[in-house]
JSON list of C-alpha atoms in Angstrom, two decimals:
[
{"chain": "A", "resi": 1, "resn": "MET", "atom": "CA", "xyz": [-94.02, -24.05, 62.34]},
{"chain": "A", "resi": 2, "resn": "ASN", "atom": "CA", "xyz": [-97.56, -22.37, 62.81]},
{"chain": "A", "resi": 3, "resn": "ASP", "atom": "CA", "xyz": [-98.82, -22.76, 66.24]},
{"chain": "A", "resi": 4, "resn": "GLU", "atom": "CA", "xyz": [-102.47, -21.44, 64.61]},
{"chain": "A", "resi": 5, "resn": "ALA", "atom": "CA", "xyz": [-105.18, -23.81, 64.23]},
{"chain": "A", "resi": 6, "resn": "ASP", "atom": "CA", "xyz": [-105.92, -24.58, 60.50]},
{"chain": "A", "resi": 7, "resn": "PRO", "atom": "CA", "xyz": [-109.17, -22.57, 59.53]},
{"chain": "A", "resi": 8, "resn": "ALA", "atom": "CA", "xyz": [-112.58, -23.92, 59.06]},
{"chain": "A", "resi": 9, "resn": "PRO", "atom": "CA", "xyz": [-113.27, -24.75, 55.50]},
{"chain": "A", "resi": 10, "resn": "GLY", "atom": "CA", "xyz": [-114.24, -21.17, 53.53]},
{"chain": "A", "resi": 11, "resn": "GLU", "atom": "CA", "xyz": [-112.52, -19.16, 56.34]},
{"chain": "A", "resi": 12, "resn": "ARG", "atom": "CA", "xyz": [-109.27, -17.46, 55.51]},
{"chain": "A", "resi": 13, "resn": "ARG", "atom": "CA", "xyz": [-106.13, -17.86, 57.55]},
{"chain": "A", "resi": 14, "resn": "SER", "atom": "CA", "xyz": [-104.31, -14.81, 58.56]},
{"chain": "A", "resi": 15, "resn": "PRO", "atom": "CA", "xyz": [-102.11, -13.71, 56.88]},
{"chain": "A", "resi": 16, "resn": "PRO", "atom": "CA", "xyz": [-98.46, -14.31, 58.02]},
{"chain": "A", "resi": 17, "resn": "GLU", "atom": "CA", "xyz": [-96.43, -11.39, 59.47]},
{"chain": "A", "resi": 18, "resn": "PRO", "atom": "CA", "xyz": [-93.62, -9.90, 57.14]},
{"chain": "A", "resi": 19, "resn": "LEU", "atom": "CA", "xyz": [-89.85, -10.37, 57.81]},
{"chain": "A", "resi": 20, "resn": "PRO", "atom": "CA", "xyz": [-88.38, -7.32, 58.61]},
{"chain": "A", "resi": 21, "resn": "GLU", "atom": "CA", "xyz": [-86.89, -5.71, 55.82]},
{"chain": "A", "resi": 22, "resn": "ALA", "atom": "CA", "xyz": [-82.61, -5.84, 55.66]},
{"chain": "A", "resi": 23, "resn": "SER", "atom": "CA", "xyz": [-80.39, -3.15, 55.61]},
{"chain": "A", "resi": 24, "resn": "PRO", "atom": "CA", "xyz": [-78.98, -1.63, 52.38]},
{"chain": "A", "resi": 25, "resn": "PRO", "atom": "CA", "xyz": [-75.80, -3.00, 53.23]},
{"chain": "A", "resi": 26, "resn": "LEU", "atom": "CA", "xyz": [-77.07, -6.52, 54.31]},
{"chain": "A", "resi": 27, "resn": "ARG", "atom": "CA", "xyz": [-79.50, -6.48, 50.88]},
{"chain": "A", "resi": 28, "resn": "ARG", "atom": "CA", "xyz": [-76.16, -5.70, 48.70]},
{"chain": "A", "resi": 29, "resn": "ALA", "atom": "CA", "xyz": [-74.46, -8.10, 49.97]},
{"chain": "A", "resi": 30, "resn": "GLY", "atom": "CA", "xyz": [-76.72, -10.81, 49.25]},
{"chain": "A", "resi": 31, "resn": "THR", "atom": "CA", "xyz": [-77.07, -9.66, 45.73]},
{"chain": "A", "resi": 32, "resn": "ALA", "atom": "CA", "xyz": [-73.56, -9.57, 45.46]},
{"chain": "A", "resi": 33, "resn": "LEU", "atom": "CA", "xyz": [-72.93, -13.03, 47.06]},
{"chain": "A", "resi": 34, "resn": "ASN", "atom": "CA", "xyz": [-75.75, -14.16, 44.69]},
{"chain": "A", "resi": 35, "resn": "ASP", "atom": "CA", "xyz": [-74.64, -12.78, 41.56]},
{"chain": "A", "resi": 36, "resn": "ALA", "atom": "CA", "xyz": [-70.83, -14.23, 42.11]},
{"chain": "A", "resi": 37, "resn": "PHE", "atom": "CA", "xyz": [-72.26, -18.04, 42.63]},
{"chain": "A", "resi": 38, "resn": "ARG", "atom": "CA", "xyz": [-74.53, -17.35, 39.37]},
{"chain": "A", "resi": 39, "resn": "LEU", "atom": "CA", "xyz": [-71.74, -16.39, 37.45]},
{"chain": "A", "resi": 40, "resn": "LEU", "atom": "CA", "xyz": [-69.51, -19.34, 38.58]},
{"chain": "A", "resi": 41, "resn": "GLN", "atom": "CA", "xyz": [-70.26, -22.59, 37.65]},
{"chain": "A", "resi": 42, "resn": "ALA", "atom": "CA", "xyz": [-70.24, -25.53, 40.35]},
{"chain": "A", "resi": 43, "resn": "PRO", "atom": "CA", "xyz": [-67.36, -27.63, 40.30]},
{"chain": "A", "resi": 44, "resn": "PRO", "atom": "CA", "xyz": [-67.96, -31.34, 39.70]},
{"chain": "A", "resi": 45, "resn": "THR", "atom": "CA", "xyz": [-68.98, -32.98, 43.10]},
{"chain": "A", "resi": 46, "resn": "PRO", "atom": "CA", "xyz": [-66.91, -35.97, 44.77]},
{"chain": "A", "resi": 47, "resn": "ALA", "atom": "CA", "xyz": [-68.10, -39.03, 45.35]},
{"chain": "A", "resi": 48, "resn": "ASP", "atom": "CA", "xyz": [-70.25, -39.16, 48.65]},
{"chain": "A", "resi": 49, "resn": "GLU", "atom": "CA", "xyz": [-68.66, -39.21, 51.81]},
{"chain": "A", "resi": 50, "resn": "PRO", "atom": "CA", "xyz": [-70.31, -40.13, 55.11]},
{"chain": "A", "resi": 51, "resn": "PRO", "atom": "CA", "xyz": [-71.14, -37.28, 56.91]},
{"chain": "A", "resi": 52, "resn": "ARG", "atom": "CA", "xyz": [-69.23, -36.57, 60.10]},
{"chain": "A", "resi": 53, "resn": "PRO", "atom": "CA", "xyz": [-70.84, -35.91, 63.66]},
{"chain": "A", "resi": 54, "resn": "ALA", "atom": "CA", "xyz": [-72.01, -32.11, 64.23]},
{"chain": "A", "resi": 55, "resn": "ARG", "atom": "CA", "xyz": [-70.28, -30.33, 67.38]},
{"chain": "A", "resi": 56, "resn": "ARG", "atom": "CA", "xyz": [-72.43, -28.46, 69.53]},
{"chain": "A", "resi": 57, "resn": "LEU", "atom": "CA", "xyz": [-71.58, -24.60, 69.93]},
{"chain": "A", "resi": 58, "resn": "ARG", "atom": "CA", "xyz": [-71.85, -22.73, 73.21]},
{"chain": "A", "resi": 59, "resn": "THR", "atom": "CA", "xyz": [-72.61, -19.62, 73.94]},
{"chain": "A", "resi": 60, "resn": "ASP", "atom": "CA", "xyz": [-73.51, -17.41, 76.68]},
{"chain": "A", "resi": 61, "resn": "HIS", "atom": "CA", "xyz": [-76.82, -15.44, 76.46]},
{"chain": "A", "resi": 62, "resn": "GLU", "atom": "CA", "xyz": [-75.33, -12.15, 76.16]},
{"chain": "A", "resi": 63, "resn": "SER", "atom": "CA", "xyz": [-73.16, -12.70, 73.28]},
{"chain": "A", "resi": 64, "resn": "VAL", "atom": "CA", "xyz": [-75.03, -14.87, 71.14]},
{"chain": "A", "resi": 65, "resn": "GLU", "atom": "CA", "xyz": [-76.32, -12.24, 68.69]},
{"chain": "A", "resi": 66, "resn": "GLU", "atom": "CA", "xyz": [-73.13, -10.73, 68.27]},
{"chain": "A", "resi": 67, "resn": "ASP", "atom": "CA", "xyz": [-71.19, -14.48, 67.82]},
{"chain": "A", "resi": 68, "resn": "LEU", "atom": "CA", "xyz": [-74.03, -15.44, 65.12]},
{"chain": "A", "resi": 69, "resn": "LEU", "atom": "CA", "xyz": [-73.58, -12.06, 63.23]},
{"chain": "A", "resi": 70, "resn": "LYS", "atom": "CA", "xyz": [-69.58, -12.65, 63.67]},
{"chain": "A", "resi": 71, "resn": "LEU", "atom": "CA", "xyz": [-69.91, -16.12, 62.46]},
{"chain": "A", "resi": 72, "resn": "VAL", "atom": "CA", "xyz": [-72.02, -15.16, 59.43]},
{"chain": "A", "resi": 73, "resn": "LEU", "atom": "CA", "xyz": [-70.21, -12.44, 57.89]},
{"chain": "A", "resi": 74, "resn": "THR", "atom": "CA", "xyz": [-67.14, -14.93, 58.51]},
{"chain": "A", "resi": 75, "resn": "VAL", "atom": "CA", "xyz": [-68.99, -17.39, 56.28]},
{"chain": "A", "resi": 76, "resn": "VAL", "atom": "CA", "xyz": [-69.96, -14.92, 53.78]},
{"chain": "A", "resi": 77, "resn": "GLU", "atom": "CA", "xyz": [-66.35, -13.24, 53.84]},
{"chain": "A", "resi": 78, "resn": "LEU", "atom": "CA", "xyz": [-64.72, -17.24, 53.57]},
{"chain": "A", "resi": 79, "resn": "LEU", "atom": "CA", "xyz": [-67.24, -17.53, 50.90]},
{"chain": "A", "resi": 80, "resn": "ARG", "atom": "CA", "xyz": [-66.16, -14.02, 48.98]},
{"chain": "A", "resi": 81, "resn": "GLN", "atom": "CA", "xyz": [-62.40, -15.22, 49.07]},
{"chain": "A", "resi": 82, "resn": "LEU", "atom": "CA", "xyz": [-63.03, -19.00, 47.73]},
{"chain": "A", "resi": 83, "resn": "ILE", "atom": "CA", "xyz": [-65.41, -17.02, 44.89]},
{"chain": "A", "resi": 84, "resn": "GLU", "atom": "CA", "xyz": [-62.34, -14.81, 44.05]},
{"chain": "A", "resi": 85, "resn": "ARG", "atom": "CA", "xyz": [-59.88, -17.30, 43.58]},
{"chain": "A", "resi": 86, "resn": "GLN", "atom": "CA", "xyz": [-61.90, -19.37, 41.81]},
{"chain": "A", "resi": 87, "resn": "ALA", "atom": "CA", "xyz": [-62.72, -16.20, 39.77]},
{"chain": "A", "resi": 88, "resn": "LEU", "atom": "CA", "xyz": [-59.12, -15.87, 38.86]},
{"chain": "A", "resi": 89, "resn": "ARG", "atom": "CA", "xyz": [-58.39, -19.38, 38.30]},
{"chain": "A", "resi": 90, "resn": "ARG", "atom": "CA", "xyz": [-61.11, -19.27, 35.16]},
{"chain": "A", "resi": 91, "resn": "VAL", "atom": "CA", "xyz": [-59.85, -16.10, 33.79]},
{"chain": "A", "resi": 92, "resn": "ASP", "atom": "CA", "xyz": [-56.17, -17.19, 34.21]},
{"chain": "A", "resi": 93, "resn": "ALA", "atom": "CA", "xyz": [-57.27, -20.18, 32.11]},
{"chain": "A", "resi": 94, "resn": "GLY", "atom": "CA", "xyz": [-59.14, -17.84, 29.59]},
{"chain": "A", "resi": 95, "resn": "ASP", "atom": "CA", "xyz": [-62.75, -19.39, 30.49]},
{"chain": "A", "resi": 96, "resn": "LEU", "atom": "CA", "xyz": [-64.24, -16.44, 30.48]},
{"chain": "A", "resi": 97, "resn": "THR", "atom": "CA", "xyz": [-65.18, -13.80, 27.90]},
{"chain": "A", "resi": 98, "resn": "ASP", "atom": "CA", "xyz": [-64.12, -10.34, 28.55]},
{"chain": "A", "resi": 99, "resn": "ASP", "atom": "CA", "xyz": [-67.76, -9.05, 29.75]},
{"chain": "A", "resi": 100, "resn": "GLN", "atom": "CA", "xyz": [-67.82, -12.25, 32.02]},
{"chain": "A", "resi": 101, "resn": "GLU", "atom": "CA", "xyz": [-64.27, -10.78, 33.22]},
{"chain": "A", "resi": 102, "resn": "GLU", "atom": "CA", "xyz": [-65.80, -7.54, 33.71]},
{"chain": "A", "resi": 103, "resn": "GLU", "atom": "CA", "xyz": [-69.15, -8.64, 35.35]},
{"chain": "A", "resi": 104, "resn": "LEU", "atom": "CA", "xyz": [-67.42, -10.81, 37.52]},
{"chain": "A", "resi": 105, "resn": "GLY", "atom": "CA", "xyz": [-64.86, -8.52, 38.56]},
{"chain": "A", "resi": 106, "resn": "ALA", "atom": "CA", "xyz": [-67.57, -5.63, 39.29]},
{"chain": "A", "resi": 107, "resn": "THR", "atom": "CA", "xyz": [-69.66, -8.08, 41.40]},
{"chain": "A", "resi": 108, "resn": "LEU", "atom": "CA", "xyz": [-66.82, -9.10, 43.83]},
{"chain": "A", "resi": 109, "resn": "MET", "atom": "CA", "xyz": [-65.97, -5.47, 44.24]},
{"chain": "A", "resi": 110, "resn": "ALA", "atom": "CA", "xyz": [-69.42, -4.87, 45.15]},
{"chain": "A", "resi": 111, "resn": "LEU", "atom": "CA", "xyz": [-69.73, -7.62, 47.72]},
{"chain": "A", "resi": 112, "resn": "HIS", "atom": "CA", "xyz": [-66.57, -6.82, 49.04]},
{"chain": "A", "resi": 113, "resn": "ASP", "atom": "CA", "xyz": [-67.86, -3.23, 49.45]},
{"chain": "A", "resi": 114, "resn": "ALA", "atom": "CA", "xyz": [-70.98, -4.54, 50.92]},
{"chain": "A", "resi": 115, "resn": "LEU", "atom": "CA", "xyz": [-69.04, -6.65, 53.35]},
{"chain": "A", "resi": 116, "resn": "SER", "atom": "CA", "xyz": [-66.90, -4.01, 54.64]},
{"chain": "A", "resi": 117, "resn": "ASP", "atom": "CA", "xyz": [-70.08, -1.89, 55.13]},
{"chain": "A", "resi": 118, "resn": "LEU", "atom": "CA", "xyz": [-71.88, -4.31, 57.26]},
{"chain": "A", "resi": 119, "resn": "CYS", "atom": "CA", "xyz": [-68.57, -4.97, 59.11]},
{"chain": "A", "resi": 120, "resn": "ALA", "atom": "CA", "xyz": [-68.23, -1.42, 60.02]},
{"chain": "A", "resi": 121, "resn": "GLU", "atom": "CA", "xyz": [-72.15, -1.04, 60.92]},
{"chain": "A", "resi": 122, "resn": "HIS", "atom": "CA", "xyz": [-71.29, -3.83, 63.26]},
{"chain": "A", "resi": 123, "resn": "GLY", "atom": "CA", "xyz": [-67.88, -2.71, 64.65]},
{"chain": "A", "resi": 124, "resn": "TYR", "atom": "CA", "xyz": [-65.76, -5.18, 63.23]},
{"chain": "A", "resi": 125, "resn": "THR", "atom": "CA", "xyz": [-62.86, -4.85, 60.36]},
{"chain": "A", "resi": 126, "resn": "LEU", "atom": "CA", "xyz": [-62.31, -7.83, 57.93]},
{"chain": "A", "resi": 127, "resn": "GLN", "atom": "CA", "xyz": [-59.22, -8.69, 59.77]},
{"chain": "A", "resi": 128, "resn": "ASP", "atom": "CA", "xyz": [-61.62, -9.13, 63.35]},
{"chain": "A", "resi": 129, "resn": "LEU", "atom": "CA", "xyz": [-63.53, -12.40, 60.83]},
{"chain": "A", "resi": 130, "resn": "ASN", "atom": "CA", "xyz": [-60.43, -14.57, 60.69]},
{"chain": "A", "resi": 131, "resn": "LEU", "atom": "CA", "xyz": [-61.07, -17.41, 63.41]},
{"chain": "A", "resi": 132, "resn": "ASP", "atom": "CA", "xyz": [-57.64, -18.61, 64.57]},
{"chain": "A", "resi": 133, "resn": "LEU", "atom": "CA", "xyz": [-58.10, -22.79, 64.13]},
{"chain": "A", "resi": 134, "resn": "GLY", "atom": "CA", "xyz": [-55.41, -23.51, 66.24]},
{"chain": "A", "resi": 135, "resn": "PRO", "atom": "CA", "xyz": [-52.60, -25.93, 65.02]},
{"chain": "A", "resi": 136, "resn": "LEU", "atom": "CA", "xyz": [-54.38, -25.49, 61.67]},
{"chain": "A", "resi": 137, "resn": "GLY", "atom": "CA", "xyz": [-53.73, -21.74, 61.63]},
{"chain": "A", "resi": 138, "resn": "PRO", "atom": "CA", "xyz": [-56.31, -18.98, 60.61]},
{"chain": "A", "resi": 139, "resn": "LEU", "atom": "CA", "xyz": [-59.36, -19.69, 58.71]},
{"chain": "A", "resi": 140, "resn": "LEU", "atom": "CA", "xyz": [-58.63, -17.06, 56.46]},
{"chain": "A", "resi": 141, "resn": "PRO", "atom": "CA", "xyz": [-55.80, -16.28, 54.21]},
{"chain": "A", "resi": 142, "resn": "ARG", "atom": "CA", "xyz": [-53.80, -12.84, 55.07]},
{"chain": "A", "resi": 143, "resn": "GLU", "atom": "CA", "xyz": [-54.83, -10.67, 52.56]},
{"chain": "A", "resi": 144, "resn": "GLU", "atom": "CA", "xyz": [-52.07, -8.90, 50.69]}
]
């Protein structure tokens, strides 16, 4: 929300401050993830289910940035793996042309590389992103 009052008629509002420029690995990861989403059609949506109540996340002040960064990287890795599995299913089913398979493969490889670079930049490995869900097991399947 903007804290400034609305300008008087005929006056100009000062332009908003520009957002900080994303690092090249982050930009590549975002572009590759966007391309992967674009290349895969969304599955049909199931019947509406009632929403579950949200849970609160408690973190200490010193580690909130690192925890948030690790959570975002984990979500991106989870999405990358899900898109990769869906892509493999579509390839096996013969739903994609050779050109689409080639483009999807290159996009997924670029996303993996960009995510690996981001992890290395912040001192993580892709294995560090796996969350232990207790009795449910790990969030991310083990990569072979």
